Short mmCIF file of C-alpha atoms in Angstrom, two decimals:
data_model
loop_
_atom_site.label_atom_id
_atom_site.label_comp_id
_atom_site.label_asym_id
_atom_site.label_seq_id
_atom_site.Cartn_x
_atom_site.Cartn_y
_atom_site.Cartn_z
CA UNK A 1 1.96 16.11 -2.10
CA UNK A 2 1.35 12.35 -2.14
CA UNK A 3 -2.23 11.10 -2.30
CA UNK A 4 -1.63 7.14 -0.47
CA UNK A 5 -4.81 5.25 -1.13
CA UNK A 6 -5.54 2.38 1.37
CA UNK A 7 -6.52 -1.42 0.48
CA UNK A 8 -7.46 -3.80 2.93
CA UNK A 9 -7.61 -4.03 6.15
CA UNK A 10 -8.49 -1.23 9.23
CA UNK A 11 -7.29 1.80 6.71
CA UNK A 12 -9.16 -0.03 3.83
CA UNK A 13 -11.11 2.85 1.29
CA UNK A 14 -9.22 5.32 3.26
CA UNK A 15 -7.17 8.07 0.95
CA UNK A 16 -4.13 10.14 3.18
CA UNK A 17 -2.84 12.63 1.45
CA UNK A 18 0.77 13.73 2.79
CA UNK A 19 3.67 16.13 1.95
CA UNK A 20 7.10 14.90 2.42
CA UNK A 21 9.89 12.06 0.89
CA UNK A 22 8.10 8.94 -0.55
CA UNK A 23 6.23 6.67 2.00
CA UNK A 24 7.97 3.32 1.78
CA UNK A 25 5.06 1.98 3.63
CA UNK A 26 4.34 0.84 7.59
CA UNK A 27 2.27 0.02 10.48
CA UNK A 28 -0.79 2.38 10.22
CA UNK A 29 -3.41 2.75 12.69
CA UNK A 30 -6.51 4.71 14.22
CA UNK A 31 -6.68 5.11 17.60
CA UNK A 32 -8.71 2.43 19.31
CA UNK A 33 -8.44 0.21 16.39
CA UNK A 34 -6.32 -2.48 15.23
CA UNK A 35 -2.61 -1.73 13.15
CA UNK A 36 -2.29 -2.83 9.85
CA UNK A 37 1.38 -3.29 8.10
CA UNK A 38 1.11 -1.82 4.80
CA UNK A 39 3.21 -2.14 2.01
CA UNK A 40 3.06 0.13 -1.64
CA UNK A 41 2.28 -2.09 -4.43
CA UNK A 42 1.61 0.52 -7.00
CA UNK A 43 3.33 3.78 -7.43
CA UNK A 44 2.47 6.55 -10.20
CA UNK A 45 3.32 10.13 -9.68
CA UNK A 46 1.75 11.85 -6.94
CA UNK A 47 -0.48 8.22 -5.83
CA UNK A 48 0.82 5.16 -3.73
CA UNK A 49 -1.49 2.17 -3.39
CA UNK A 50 -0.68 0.55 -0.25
CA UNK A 51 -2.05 -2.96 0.38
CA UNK A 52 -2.66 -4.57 4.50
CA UNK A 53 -0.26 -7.76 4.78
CA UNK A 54 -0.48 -8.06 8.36
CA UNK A 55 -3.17 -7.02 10.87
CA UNK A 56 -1.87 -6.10 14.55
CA UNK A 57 -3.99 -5.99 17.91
CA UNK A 58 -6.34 -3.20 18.52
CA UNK A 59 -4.09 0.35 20.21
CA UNK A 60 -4.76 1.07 23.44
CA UNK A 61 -6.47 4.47 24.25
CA UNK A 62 -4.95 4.42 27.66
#
């Protein structure tokens, strides 16, 4: 398990924690809100801080 804490912004103070290979990052989003491309910028064993460099349009819930 990989705890992925969330800086910045529409996932900012948001902690994910996932099972799987190493998240290299990505657009992340809630639905009805606006994406955010996030990138890890810290990595220790078992926590990845990922930090918003680009903020996308809101999702449709169509």
């Amino acid at each position: 398990m990989v705890i992925v804490r969330f800086v910045g912004g529409p996932l900012g103070g948001l902690v994910l924690e996932r099972t799987g290979p190493r998240w290299p990052g990505g657009w992340m989003g809630l639905e009805g809100g606006h994406w955010g491309l996030y990138r890890v910028v810290h990595s220790t064993p078992g926590t990845l801080v990922a930090e918003c460099i680009l903020i996308g349009p809101p999702l449709s819930t169509a």
